[in-house]
PDB file of C-alpha atoms in Angstrom:
ATOM      1  CA  MET A   1     -92.693 -45.675 100.478  1.00 97.00           C
ATOM      2  CA  ARG A   2     -91.803 -47.426  96.944  1.00 98.00           C
ATOM      3  CA  ILE A   3     -91.306 -50.923  96.730  1.00 98.00           C
ATOM      4  CA  TRP A   4     -90.221 -53.014  93.493  1.00 98.00           C
ATOM      5  CA  GLN A   5     -92.364 -56.129  93.346  1.00 98.00           C
ATOM      6  CA  ILE A   6     -93.013 -59.366  91.397  1.00 98.00           C
ATOM      7  CA  GLU A   7     -96.309 -60.574  90.188  1.00 97.00           C
ATOM      8  CA  HIS A   8     -95.694 -63.050  88.102  1.00 96.00           C
ATOM      9  CA  LEU A   9     -92.760 -65.877  87.637  1.00 94.00           C
ATOM     10  CA  GLY A  10     -90.938 -64.770  84.696  1.00 94.00           C
ATOM     11  CA  GLU A  11     -91.619 -61.379  84.417  1.00 94.00           C
ATOM     12  CA  GLY A  12     -89.587 -58.326  85.844  1.00 94.00           C
ATOM     13  CA  PRO A  13     -90.445 -56.176  88.819  1.00 97.00           C
ATOM     14  CA  PHE A  14     -92.542 -53.041  88.738  1.00 96.00           C
ATOM     15  CA  LEU A  15     -92.258 -50.006  91.026  1.00 97.00           C
ATOM     16  CA  ALA A  16     -95.214 -49.658  93.109  1.00 97.00           C
ATOM     17  CA  GLN A  17     -96.374 -47.401  96.481  1.00 97.00           C
ATOM     18  CA  THR A  18     -97.280 -48.868  99.894  1.00 97.00           C
ATOM     19  CA  THR A  19     -97.305 -47.823 103.409  1.00 97.00           C
ATOM     20  CA  THR A  20     -93.895 -47.521 105.450  1.00 97.00           C
ATOM     21  CA  PRO A  21     -94.099 -50.616 107.999  1.00 97.00           C
ATOM     22  CA  GLN A  22     -93.420 -50.384 111.580  1.00 97.00           C
ATOM     23  CA  PRO A  23     -91.333 -52.707 113.372  1.00 98.00           C
ATOM     24  CA  ALA A  24     -92.806 -55.735 115.409  1.00 98.00           C
ATOM     25  CA  ALA A  25     -91.751 -57.505 118.483  1.00 98.00           C
ATOM     26  CA  GLY A  26     -88.258 -58.849 117.685  1.00 97.00           C
ATOM     27  CA  GLN A  27     -88.106 -56.318 114.527  1.00 98.00           C
ATOM     28  CA  ALA A  28     -85.896 -53.240 113.553  1.00 98.00           C
ATOM     29  CA  LEU A  29     -87.063 -50.580 110.919  1.00 98.00           C
ATOM     30  CA  VAL A  30     -84.075 -50.298 108.747  1.00 98.00           C
ATOM     31  CA  ARG A  31     -83.897 -47.051 106.055  1.00 98.00           C
ATOM     32  CA  VAL A  32     -82.768 -48.854 103.196  1.00 98.00           C
ATOM     33  CA  GLU A  33     -79.335 -47.471 101.686  1.00 98.00           C
ATOM     34  CA  ALA A  34     -78.069 -50.103  99.157  1.00 98.00           C
ATOM     35  CA  VAL A  35     -79.146 -53.510  98.233  1.00 98.00           C
ATOM     36  CA  GLY A  36     -76.697 -56.015  96.803  1.00 98.00           C
ATOM     37  CA  LEU A  37     -78.265 -57.812  93.489  1.00 98.00           C
ATOM     38  CA  ASN A  38     -77.124 -61.573  93.171  1.00 96.00           C
ATOM     39  CA  PHE A  39     -77.375 -63.834  90.263  1.00 94.00           C
ATOM     40  CA  ALA A  40     -80.178 -65.692  92.753  1.00 95.00           C
ATOM     41  CA  ASP A  41     -82.360 -62.605  92.145  1.00 97.00           C
ATOM     42  CA  LEU A  42     -82.722 -63.841  88.521  1.00 96.00           C
ATOM     43  CA  LEU A  43     -83.421 -67.375  89.658  1.00 95.00           C
ATOM     44  CA  MET A  44     -86.174 -66.651  92.054  1.00 96.00           C
ATOM     45  CA  ARG A  45     -87.651 -64.128  89.296  1.00 96.00           C
ATOM     46  CA  ASP A  46     -88.082 -67.050  87.116  1.00 95.00           C
ATOM     47  CA  GLY A  47     -89.022 -69.822  89.840  1.00 94.00           C
ATOM     48  CA  LYS A  48     -85.772 -71.634  89.650  1.00 93.00           C
ATOM     49  CA  TYR A  49     -84.302 -71.212  92.989  1.00 93.00           C
ATOM     50  CA  GLN A  50     -84.393 -73.335  95.995  1.00 90.00           C
ATOM     51  CA  VAL A  51     -86.907 -70.872  97.207  1.00 91.00           C
ATOM     52  CA  LYS A  52     -89.931 -69.853  95.582  1.00 92.00           C
ATOM     53  CA  PRO A  53     -91.858 -66.986  97.382  1.00 94.00           C
ATOM     54  CA  ALA A  54     -95.288 -66.276  97.573  1.00 95.00           C
ATOM     55  CA  LEU A  55     -96.549 -64.392  94.701  1.00 96.00           C
ATOM     56  CA  PRO A  56     -96.396 -61.236  94.756  1.00 97.00           C
ATOM     57  CA  TYR A  57     -93.227 -60.561  96.273  1.00 98.00           C
ATOM     58  CA  VAL A  58     -90.639 -58.090  96.929  1.00 98.00           C
ATOM     59  CA  PRO A  59     -87.157 -58.979  95.612  1.00 98.00           C
ATOM     60  CA  GLY A  60     -83.860 -58.370  96.846  1.00 98.00           C
ATOM     61  CA  MET A  61     -81.678 -60.550  99.324  1.00 98.00           C
ATOM     62  CA  GLU A  62     -79.271 -58.279 101.367  1.00 98.00           C
ATOM     63  CA  MET A  63     -79.109 -55.067 102.205  1.00 98.00           C
ATOM     64  CA  ALA A  64     -77.263 -52.011 104.326  1.00 98.00           C
ATOM     65  CA  GLY A  65     -78.753 -48.752 105.820  1.00 98.00           C
ATOM     66  CA  THR A  66     -79.611 -47.298 108.956  1.00 98.00           C
ATOM     67  CA  VAL A  67     -81.592 -48.419 112.142  1.00 98.00           C
ATOM     68  CA  GLU A  68     -84.710 -45.784 112.347  1.00 98.00           C
ATOM     69  CA  SER A  69     -86.442 -47.538 115.487  1.00 98.00           C
ATOM     70  CA  LEU A  70     -87.075 -51.076 117.290  1.00 98.00           C
ATOM     71  CA  GLY A  71     -90.131 -52.895 117.603  1.00 98.00           C
ATOM     72  CA  PRO A  72     -91.611 -53.474 121.476  1.00 97.00           C
ATOM     73  CA  GLY A  73     -89.297 -54.671 124.173  1.00 96.00           C
ATOM     74  CA  THR A  74     -86.416 -55.319 121.049  1.00 97.00           C
ATOM     75  CA  LEU A  75     -83.319 -55.822 121.712  1.00 94.00           C
ATOM     76  CA  GLY A  76     -80.893 -54.887 119.082  1.00 90.00           C
ATOM     77  CA  PRO A  77     -78.699 -52.211 117.426  1.00 96.00           C
ATOM     78  CA  ALA A  78     -79.492 -48.783 118.556  1.00 96.00           C
ATOM     79  CA  PRO A  79     -81.329 -46.500 116.256  1.00 97.00           C
ATOM     80  CA  GLY A  80     -78.548 -44.373 114.234  1.00 98.00           C
ATOM     81  CA  SER A  81     -76.639 -47.812 113.790  1.00 98.00           C
ATOM     82  CA  ARG A  82     -75.048 -48.452 110.139  1.00 98.00           C
ATOM     83  CA  VAL A  83     -75.986 -52.300 109.661  1.00 98.00           C
ATOM     84  CA  LEU A  84     -76.323 -54.887 107.164  1.00 98.00           C
ATOM     85  CA  ALA A  85     -78.705 -57.814 106.779  1.00 97.00           C
ATOM     86  CA  TYR A  86     -79.493 -60.969 105.000  1.00 97.00           C
ATOM     87  CA  VAL A  87     -83.140 -60.949 104.424  1.00 96.00           C
ATOM     88  CA  GLY A  88     -83.799 -63.329 101.647  1.00 95.00           C
ATOM     89  CA  GLN A  89     -86.432 -61.422 100.077  1.00 96.00           C
ATOM     90  CA  GLY A  90     -87.735 -57.834 100.414  1.00 98.00           C
ATOM     91  CA  ALA A  91     -84.609 -55.674 100.314  1.00 98.00           C
ATOM     92  CA  LEU A  92     -85.896 -53.585  97.091  1.00 98.00           C
ATOM     93  CA  ALA A  93     -87.613 -51.363  99.335  1.00 98.00           C
ATOM     94  CA  GLU A  94     -86.848 -47.801 100.854  1.00 98.00           C
ATOM     95  CA  TRP A  95     -87.704 -49.214 104.276  1.00 98.00           C
ATOM     96  CA  VAL A  96     -87.773 -52.771 105.861  1.00 98.00           C
ATOM     97  CA  CYS A  97     -88.612 -54.417 108.868  1.00 98.00           C
ATOM     98  CA  ALA A  98     -86.109 -56.936 109.617  1.00 97.00           C
ATOM     99  CA  PRO A  99     -85.221 -59.126 112.530  1.00 96.00           C
ATOM    100  CA  ALA A 100     -83.204 -57.586 114.901  1.00 97.00           C
ATOM    101  CA  ASP A 101     -80.835 -60.343 115.574  1.00 94.00           C
ATOM    102  CA  ARG A 102     -79.916 -60.516 112.011  1.00 94.00           C
ATOM    103  CA  LEU A 103     -78.403 -56.802 111.866  1.00 97.00           C
ATOM    104  CA  LEU A 104     -74.635 -56.878 111.942  1.00 97.00           C
ATOM    105  CA  PRO A 105     -72.926 -53.631 112.938  1.00 97.00           C
ATOM    106  CA  ILE A 106     -71.012 -52.277 109.600  1.00 97.00           C
ATOM    107  CA  PRO A 107     -67.040 -50.667 110.129  1.00 96.00           C
ATOM    108  CA  ASP A 108     -67.164 -46.887 110.305  1.00 95.00           C
ATOM    109  CA  THR A 109     -65.041 -47.078 107.546  1.00 95.00           C
ATOM    110  CA  MET A 110     -67.050 -48.927 105.102  1.00 98.00           C
ATOM    111  CA  PRO A 111     -69.306 -47.256 102.724  1.00 98.00           C
ATOM    112  CA  PHE A 112     -73.248 -48.735 102.369  1.00 98.00           C
ATOM    113  CA  ASP A 113     -72.108 -50.272  98.653  1.00 98.00           C
ATOM    114  CA  HIS A 114     -69.685 -52.176  99.984  1.00 98.00           C
ATOM    115  CA  ALA A 115     -71.792 -53.343 102.857  1.00 98.00           C
ATOM    116  CA  ALA A 116     -74.732 -54.555 100.939  1.00 98.00           C
ATOM    117  CA  ALA A 117     -72.467 -56.161  98.582  1.00 97.00           C
ATOM    118  CA  PHE A 118     -71.029 -58.194 101.559  1.00 97.00           C
ATOM    119  CA  PRO A 119     -72.931 -60.930 103.353  1.00 97.00           C
ATOM    120  CA  ILE A 120     -74.007 -63.343 100.352  1.00 98.00           C
ATOM    121  CA  ALA A 121     -70.795 -63.559  98.262  1.00 98.00           C
ATOM    122  CA  TYR A 122     -68.281 -63.280 100.870  1.00 98.00           C
ATOM    123  CA  GLY A 123     -70.509 -65.363 103.185  1.00 98.00           C
ATOM    124  CA  THR A 124     -70.410 -68.193 100.478  1.00 98.00           C
ATOM    125  CA  SER A 125     -66.878 -67.953  99.672  1.00 98.00           C
ATOM    126  CA  HIS A 126     -65.592 -68.240 103.512  1.00 98.00           C
ATOM    127  CA  LEU A 127     -68.051 -70.991 104.278  1.00 98.00           C
ATOM    128  CA  ALA A 128     -67.017 -72.833 101.496  1.00 98.00           C
ATOM    129  CA  LEU A 129     -63.527 -72.914 101.624  1.00 98.00           C
ATOM    130  CA  ASP A 130     -62.932 -72.472 105.237  1.00 98.00           C
ATOM    131  CA  HIS A 131     -65.524 -74.358 107.094  1.00 97.00           C
ATOM    132  CA  LYS A 132     -66.503 -77.136 104.547  1.00 98.00           C
ATOM    133  CA  ALA A 133     -63.129 -77.423 101.910  1.00 98.00           C
ATOM    134  CA  ARG A 134     -60.747 -76.639 104.990  1.00 98.00           C
ATOM    135  CA  LEU A 135     -58.349 -74.689 102.517  1.00 98.00           C
ATOM    136  CA  GLN A 136     -54.486 -74.999 103.593  1.00 98.00           C
ATOM    137  CA  PRO A 137     -51.789 -72.471 102.706  1.00 98.00           C
ATOM    138  CA  GLY A 138     -50.233 -73.729  99.864  1.00 98.00           C
ATOM    139  CA  GLU A 139     -52.713 -75.390  97.833  1.00 98.00           C
ATOM    140  CA  ARG A 140     -54.128 -75.039  94.723  1.00 98.00           C
ATOM    141  CA  LEU A 141     -57.441 -73.590  94.164  1.00 98.00           C
ATOM    142  CA  LEU A 142     -59.416 -73.300  90.817  1.00 98.00           C
ATOM    143  CA  VAL A 143     -62.219 -70.895  90.302  1.00 98.00           C
ATOM    144  CA  LEU A 144     -64.915 -71.223  87.953  1.00 98.00           C
ATOM    145  CA  GLY A 145     -67.148 -67.844  87.098  1.00 97.00           C
ATOM    146  CA  ALA A 146     -64.118 -65.887  88.752  1.00 98.00           C
ATOM    147  CA  ALA A 147     -65.052 -62.633  88.256  1.00 97.00           C
ATOM    148  CA  GLY A 148     -68.367 -62.928  89.210  1.00 95.00           C
ATOM    149  CA  GLY A 149     -69.983 -61.723  92.448  1.00 94.00           C
ATOM    150  CA  VAL A 150     -69.382 -65.004  94.254  1.00 97.00           C
ATOM    151  CA  GLY A 151     -66.447 -66.415  92.279  1.00 97.00           C
ATOM    152  CA  LEU A 152     -64.207 -63.164  92.668  1.00 98.00           C
ATOM    153  CA  THR A 153     -64.481 -63.224  96.667  1.00 98.00           C
ATOM    154  CA  ALA A 154     -63.492 -66.794  96.713  1.00 98.00           C
ATOM    155  CA  VAL A 155     -60.265 -65.660  93.987  1.00 98.00           C
ATOM    156  CA  GLU A 156     -59.866 -62.981  97.252  1.00 98.00           C
ATOM    157  CA  ILE A 157     -60.281 -64.986 100.034  1.00 98.00           C
ATOM    158  CA  GLY A 158     -58.401 -68.062  98.700  1.00 98.00           C
ATOM    159  CA  ALA A 159     -55.400 -65.819  98.146  1.00 98.00           C
ATOM    160  CA  ARG A 160     -55.820 -64.216 101.782  1.00 97.00           C
ATOM    161  CA  MET A 161     -56.009 -67.891 102.927  1.00 97.00           C
ATOM    162  CA  GLY A 162     -52.387 -68.686 101.282  1.00 98.00           C
ATOM    163  CA  ALA A 163     -53.641 -70.844  98.342  1.00 98.00           C
ATOM    164  CA  GLU A 164     -52.425 -70.386  94.911  1.00 98.00           C
ATOM    165  CA  VAL A 165     -55.417 -69.122  92.918  1.00 98.00           C
ATOM    166  CA  ILE A 166     -56.032 -70.157  89.411  1.00 98.00           C
ATOM    167  CA  ALA A 167     -58.885 -67.621  87.789  1.00 98.00           C
ATOM    168  CA  CYS A 168     -61.339 -68.950  84.932  1.00 98.00           C
ATOM    169  CA  ALA A 169     -63.330 -66.296  83.235  1.00 97.00           C
ATOM    170  CA  ARG A 170     -64.512 -65.108  80.193  1.00 96.00           C
ATOM    171  CA  GLY A 171     -62.098 -62.395  78.486  1.00 96.00           C
ATOM    172  CA  ALA A 172     -59.050 -60.208  79.166  1.00 97.00           C
ATOM    173  CA  GLU A 173     -61.221 -57.973  81.310  1.00 96.00           C
ATOM    174  CA  LYS A 174     -62.841 -60.179  83.407  1.00 97.00           C
ATOM    175  CA  LEU A 175     -59.516 -61.923  84.119  1.00 98.00           C
ATOM    176  CA  ALA A 176     -57.669 -58.424  85.016  1.00 98.00           C
ATOM    177  CA  VAL A 177     -60.262 -58.420  87.402  1.00 97.00           C
ATOM    178  CA  ALA A 178     -59.536 -61.610  89.217  1.00 98.00           C
ATOM    179  CA  GLN A 179     -55.706 -61.311  88.754  1.00 98.00           C
ATOM    180  CA  ALA A 180     -56.293 -58.024  90.536  1.00 97.00           C
ATOM    181  CA  ALA A 181     -58.332 -59.757  93.112  1.00 97.00           C
ATOM    182  CA  GLY A 182     -55.310 -62.080  93.628  1.00 98.00           C
ATOM    183  CA  ALA A 183     -55.432 -64.654  90.872  1.00 98.00           C
ATOM    184  CA  THR A 184     -51.958 -65.847  89.586  1.00 98.00           C
ATOM    185  CA  ILE A 185     -53.284 -68.461  86.853  1.00 98.00           C
ATOM    186  CA  LEU A 186     -55.725 -67.231  84.283  1.00 98.00           C
ATOM    187  CA  ILE A 187     -57.567 -69.418  81.740  1.00 98.00           C
ATOM    188  CA  ASP A 188     -60.339 -68.060  79.282  1.00 98.00           C
ATOM    189  CA  ASN A 189     -63.266 -69.666  79.014  1.00 94.00           C
ATOM    190  CA  ASP A 190     -63.032 -69.939  75.684  1.00 94.00           C
ATOM    191  CA  THR A 191     -60.195 -71.792  76.012  1.00 95.00           C
ATOM    192  CA  PRO A 192     -60.961 -74.467  73.137  1.00 93.00           C
ATOM    193  CA  ASP A 193     -60.322 -77.611  75.207  1.00 95.00           C
ATOM    194  CA  LEU A 194     -60.727 -76.250  78.750  1.00 95.00           C
ATOM    195  CA  LYS A 195     -60.546 -80.020  79.997  1.00 94.00           C
ATOM    196  CA  ALA A 196     -57.031 -80.360  78.823  1.00 96.00           C
ATOM    197  CA  ALA A 197     -56.060 -76.702  79.936  1.00 96.00           C
ATOM    198  CA  PHE A 198     -57.405 -78.194  83.768  1.00 96.00           C
ATOM    199  CA  LYS A 199     -55.177 -81.137  83.846  1.00 93.00           C
ATOM    200  CA  ALA A 200     -52.035 -79.295  82.117  1.00 95.00           C
ATOM    201  CA  LEU A 201     -52.110 -76.955  85.357  1.00 95.00           C
ATOM    202  CA  GLY A 202     -50.714 -80.499  86.964  1.00 95.00           C
ATOM    203  CA  GLY A 203     -53.480 -80.783  89.410  1.00 96.00           C
ATOM    204  CA  VAL A 204     -55.104 -78.762  91.887  1.00 98.00           C
ATOM    205  CA  ASP A 205     -56.643 -79.205  95.542  1.00 98.00           C
ATOM    206  CA  VAL A 206     -59.913 -77.351  95.684  1.00 98.00           C
ATOM    207  CA  VAL A 207     -62.348 -76.421  92.869  1.00 98.00           C
ATOM    208  CA  TYR A 208     -65.000 -73.725  93.375  1.00 98.00           C
ATOM    209  CA  ASP A 209     -67.639 -74.106  91.047  1.00 98.00           C
ATOM    210  CA  THR A 210     -70.209 -71.103  90.333  1.00 97.00           C
ATOM    211  CA  ILE A 211     -71.023 -72.159  86.864  1.00 96.00           C
ATOM    212  CA  GLY A 212     -71.955 -76.317  86.410  1.00 95.00           C
ATOM    213  CA  GLY A 213     -72.288 -78.146  83.015  1.00 95.00           C
ATOM    214  CA  GLU A 214     -69.193 -79.232  81.338  1.00 95.00           C
ATOM    215  CA  MET A 215     -67.206 -76.786  82.581  1.00 96.00           C
ATOM    216  CA  GLY A 216     -67.470 -77.870  86.101  1.00 96.00           C
ATOM    217  CA  GLU A 217     -66.996 -81.638  84.922  1.00 96.00           C
ATOM    218  CA  ALA A 218     -63.770 -80.556  83.157  1.00 96.00           C
ATOM    219  CA  ALA A 219     -62.504 -78.709  86.270  1.00 97.00           C
ATOM    220  CA  LEU A 220     -63.522 -82.234  88.293  1.00 95.00           C
ATOM    221  CA  SER A 221     -60.667 -84.007  86.080  1.00 93.00           C
ATOM    222  CA  ALA A 222     -58.330 -81.619  87.497  1.00 96.00           C
ATOM    223  CA  LEU A 223     -58.513 -82.810  91.165  1.00 97.00           C
ATOM    224  CA  ARG A 224     -55.636 -84.492  92.655  1.00 97.00           C
ATOM    225  CA  PRO A 225     -56.332 -87.313  94.829  1.00 97.00           C
ATOM    226  CA  GLU A 226     -57.998 -86.039  98.097  1.00 97.00           C
ATOM    227  CA  GLY A 227     -59.025 -82.753  96.101  1.00 98.00           C
ATOM    228  CA  ARG A 228     -62.353 -81.534  97.476  1.00 98.00           C
ATOM    229  CA  PHE A 229     -65.314 -80.241  94.747  1.00 98.00           C
ATOM    230  CA  LEU A 230     -67.486 -77.018  95.854  1.00 98.00           C
ATOM    231  CA  THR A 231     -70.699 -76.992  94.004  1.00 97.00           C
ATOM    232  CA  ILE A 232     -71.579 -73.304  94.365  1.00 97.00           C
ATOM    233  CA  GLY A 233     -74.059 -72.731  91.699  1.00 94.00           C
ATOM    234  CA  PHE A 234     -75.054 -73.575  88.267  1.00 93.00           C
ATOM    235  CA  ALA A 235     -74.922 -70.307  86.347  1.00 91.00           C
ATOM    236  CA  GLY A 236     -74.436 -72.314  82.749  1.00 89.00           C
ATOM    237  CA  GLY A 237     -77.790 -73.557  83.263  1.00 89.00           C
ATOM    238  CA  THR A 238     -76.984 -77.573  84.140  1.00 93.00           C
ATOM    239  CA  PRO A 239     -75.308 -78.842  87.321  1.00 94.00           C
ATOM    240  CA  PRO A 240     -72.302 -80.961  86.269  1.00 94.00           C
ATOM    241  CA  GLN A 241     -72.874 -84.757  86.155  1.00 94.00           C
ATOM    242  CA  ILE A 242     -70.823 -86.111  88.455  1.00 93.00           C
ATOM    243  CA  ARG A 243     -70.000 -90.172  88.326  1.00 92.00           C
ATOM    244  CA  ALA A 244     -69.580 -91.488  91.615  1.00 94.00           C
ATOM    245  CA  ASN A 245     -67.081 -94.285  90.452  1.00 93.00           C
ATOM    246  CA  HIS A 246     -64.531 -91.170  89.458  1.00 90.00           C
ATOM    247  CA  LEU A 247     -64.959 -89.908  93.151  1.00 94.00           C
ATOM    248  CA  LEU A 248     -64.212 -93.496  94.415  1.00 96.00           C
ATOM    249  CA  VAL A 249     -61.218 -94.170  92.330  1.00 94.00           C
ATOM    250  CA  LYS A 250     -59.425 -90.528  92.971  1.00 93.00           C
ATOM    251  CA  ASN A 251     -60.858 -90.358  96.627  1.00 97.00           C
ATOM    252  CA  ILE A 252     -62.365 -87.017  95.922  1.00 97.00           C
ATOM    253  CA  SER A 253     -64.765 -85.314  98.110  1.00 97.00           C
ATOM    254  CA  VAL A 254     -67.758 -82.984  96.475  1.00 97.00           C
ATOM    255  CA  MET A 255     -69.663 -80.358  98.562  1.00 97.00           C
ATOM    256  CA  GLY A 256     -72.345 -78.545  98.409  1.00 96.00           C
ATOM    257  CA  LEU A 257     -72.972 -75.182 100.104  1.00 96.00           C
ATOM    258  CA  TRP A 258     -75.904 -72.996  99.950  1.00 96.00           C
ATOM    259  CA  TRP A 259     -75.139 -70.219 101.867  1.00 96.00           C
ATOM    260  CA  GLY A 260     -78.397 -69.052 102.821  1.00 93.00           C
ATOM    261  CA  GLY A 261     -79.605 -72.292 104.217  1.00 94.00           C
ATOM    262  CA  TYR A 262     -77.073 -71.855 107.134  1.00 96.00           C
ATOM    263  CA  LEU A 263     -79.621 -69.588 108.789  1.00 92.00           C
ATOM    264  CA  ASN A 264     -82.049 -72.355 109.279  1.00 92.00           C
ATOM    265  CA  PHE A 265     -79.670 -75.291 110.635  1.00 95.00           C
ATOM    266  CA  ALA A 266     -76.493 -73.728 112.144  1.00 96.00           C
ATOM    267  CA  PRO A 267     -76.874 -69.544 112.005  1.00 94.00           C
ATOM    268  CA  ASP A 268     -74.153 -69.299 114.673  1.00 95.00           C
ATOM    269  CA  VAL A 269     -71.911 -70.779 112.265  1.00 96.00           C
ATOM    270  CA  GLN A 270     -73.158 -68.273 109.339  1.00 96.00           C
ATOM    271  CA  ASP A 271     -72.753 -65.256 112.116  1.00 95.00           C
ATOM    272  CA  ALA A 272     -69.143 -65.684 113.147  1.00 96.00           C
ATOM    273  CA  SER A 273     -68.160 -66.269 109.477  1.00 97.00           C
ATOM    274  CA  LEU A 274     -69.690 -62.735 109.124  1.00 97.00           C
ATOM    275  CA  ARG A 275     -68.266 -61.128 111.841  1.00 95.00           C
ATOM    276  CA  GLN A 276     -64.935 -62.170 111.235  1.00 97.00           C
ATOM    277  CA  LEU A 277     -65.318 -61.043 107.408  1.00 98.00           C
ATOM    278  CA  LEU A 278     -66.091 -57.999 108.840  1.00 97.00           C
ATOM    279  CA  ALA A 279     -62.965 -58.100 110.885  1.00 97.00           C
ATOM    280  CA  TRP A 280     -61.134 -58.850 107.861  1.00 97.00           C
ATOM    281  CA  TYR A 281     -62.483 -55.414 106.217  1.00 97.00           C
ATOM    282  CA  ALA A 282     -61.893 -53.459 108.734  1.00 97.00           C
ATOM    283  CA  ALA A 283     -58.445 -54.500 109.107  1.00 96.00           C
ATOM    284  CA  GLY A 284     -58.115 -53.584 105.302  1.00 95.00           C
ATOM    285  CA  GLY A 285     -57.846 -56.985 104.276  1.00 94.00           C
ATOM    286  CA  LEU A 286     -60.887 -57.184 101.777  1.00 96.00           C
ATOM    287  CA  ARG A 287     -61.739 -55.056  98.950  1.00 94.00           C
ATOM    288  CA  PRO A 288     -65.238 -55.560  97.554  1.00 96.00           C
ATOM    289  CA  HIS A 289     -65.700 -54.602  93.834  1.00 97.00           C
ATOM    290  CA  VAL A 290     -68.584 -53.223  92.579  1.00 97.00           C
ATOM    291  CA  SER A 291     -68.703 -52.295  89.046  1.00 96.00           C
ATOM    292  CA  HIS A 292     -71.756 -51.234  89.151  1.00 97.00           C
ATOM    293  CA  SER A 293     -73.933 -48.806  91.260  1.00 97.00           C
ATOM    294  CA  LEU A 294     -77.548 -47.896  89.898  1.00 98.00           C
ATOM    295  CA  PRO A 295     -80.248 -45.582  91.592  1.00 98.00           C
ATOM    296  CA  PHE A 296     -83.357 -47.233  93.181  1.00 98.00           C
ATOM    297  CA  ASP A 297     -85.337 -46.390  90.086  1.00 97.00           C
ATOM    298  CA  GLN A 298     -83.437 -48.559  87.716  1.00 98.00           C
ATOM    299  CA  VAL A 299     -83.232 -51.961  89.236  1.00 98.00           C
ATOM    300  CA  PRO A 300     -84.839 -53.597  85.604  1.00 97.00           C
ATOM    301  CA  GLN A 301     -81.931 -52.511  83.910  1.00 97.00           C
ATOM    302  CA  ALA A 302     -79.511 -53.588  86.923  1.00 98.00           C
ATOM    303  CA  LEU A 303     -80.996 -57.042  86.699  1.00 97.00           C
ATOM    304  CA  ASP A 304     -80.447 -56.772  82.920  1.00 96.00           C
ATOM    305  CA  LEU A 305     -76.502 -56.591  83.332  1.00 96.00           C
ATOM    306  CA  LEU A 306     -76.579 -59.505  85.590  1.00 95.00           C
ATOM    307  CA  ALA A 307     -78.380 -61.344  83.267  1.00 94.00           C
ATOM    308  CA  ALA A 308     -76.578 -60.514  80.370  1.00 94.00           C
ATOM    309  CA  ARG A 309     -73.066 -60.898  82.148  1.00 92.00           C
ATOM    310  CA  LYS A 310     -72.014 -57.474  81.407  1.00 94.00           C
ATOM    311  CA  SER A 311     -70.751 -57.174  85.101  1.00 96.00           C
ATOM    312  CA  THR A 312     -67.818 -58.089  87.460  1.00 95.00           C
ATOM    313  CA  GLY A 313     -68.115 -58.288  90.859  1.00 96.00           C
ATOM    314  CA  LYS A 314     -70.992 -57.089  92.296  1.00 97.00           C
ATOM    315  CA  VAL A 315     -74.295 -55.047  90.665  1.00 98.00           C
ATOM    316  CA  VAL A 316     -75.358 -52.338  93.635  1.00 98.00           C
ATOM    317  CA  ILE A 317     -78.759 -50.385  93.734  1.00 98.00           C
ATOM    318  CA  THR A 318     -78.652 -47.423  96.229  1.00 98.00           C
ATOM    319  CA  ARG A 319     -81.525 -45.050  97.756  1.00 96.00           C
ATOM    320  CA  SER A 320     -80.676 -42.190  95.197  1.00 85.00           C
TER     321      SER A 320
END
């Protein structure tokens, strides 16, 4: 079978051949139909992600496909089941052996590209807004990086939870995508004085920060007393510098959220969240936005789209 492999940090993946794996006890063999790409794939490639796999490794953190077989004595979705999974790494292969207990059946109405785009982006936003920040109907939510893979789901889920959503993204095209997902107030990243623009909003209750740096610091200043600042990622390159005395004076909470970490210390929380999200999808309540769908042999081009910030929502790799 074909796999994409990274041999050296900082270098792109190359296409290689290997034998099709056989599932061990507790595993399922999945024919991979689609793989969702994430900004974290770029960070992992460059050795800047919190998880540093041993080299060489196969990239790809989330996937969707069809169960082909189960390992000896393994209980799990029956062969033929359509499933999605978060695997952390290794998804960019034609077949993957994954822990059977990580596979979630997907709705009949869900195409594989939507399923592959689903776990990390929607899971991150739902846990952050619901489990961590306890976002309430009528509150104001400011999303930084609102047209990206994770930020766009925060807009959509925040609107579904009854919040007034303010989207910050670069350019009219990306802001239009955020508006279609449920944002009602739009702010361009290139606004000359973002801090003043955020303060002019009259206060927000929750900030969802995927960018970090000076933009995150500017958004922090817009929080109302007892506001919650969610630090999700640092696509801008650096974390925001947060002064503890500002948190004290304004009674503000800063909350970190690494969705993948829940698999290690609270997998039941992660699983319940994903099942809720899949139920919302099945009921027509969520609409994943896949701006680019590329075939398996174009993984380097797909990663370039992410690196150049040319995508909105998700970039997905399909089997053919």
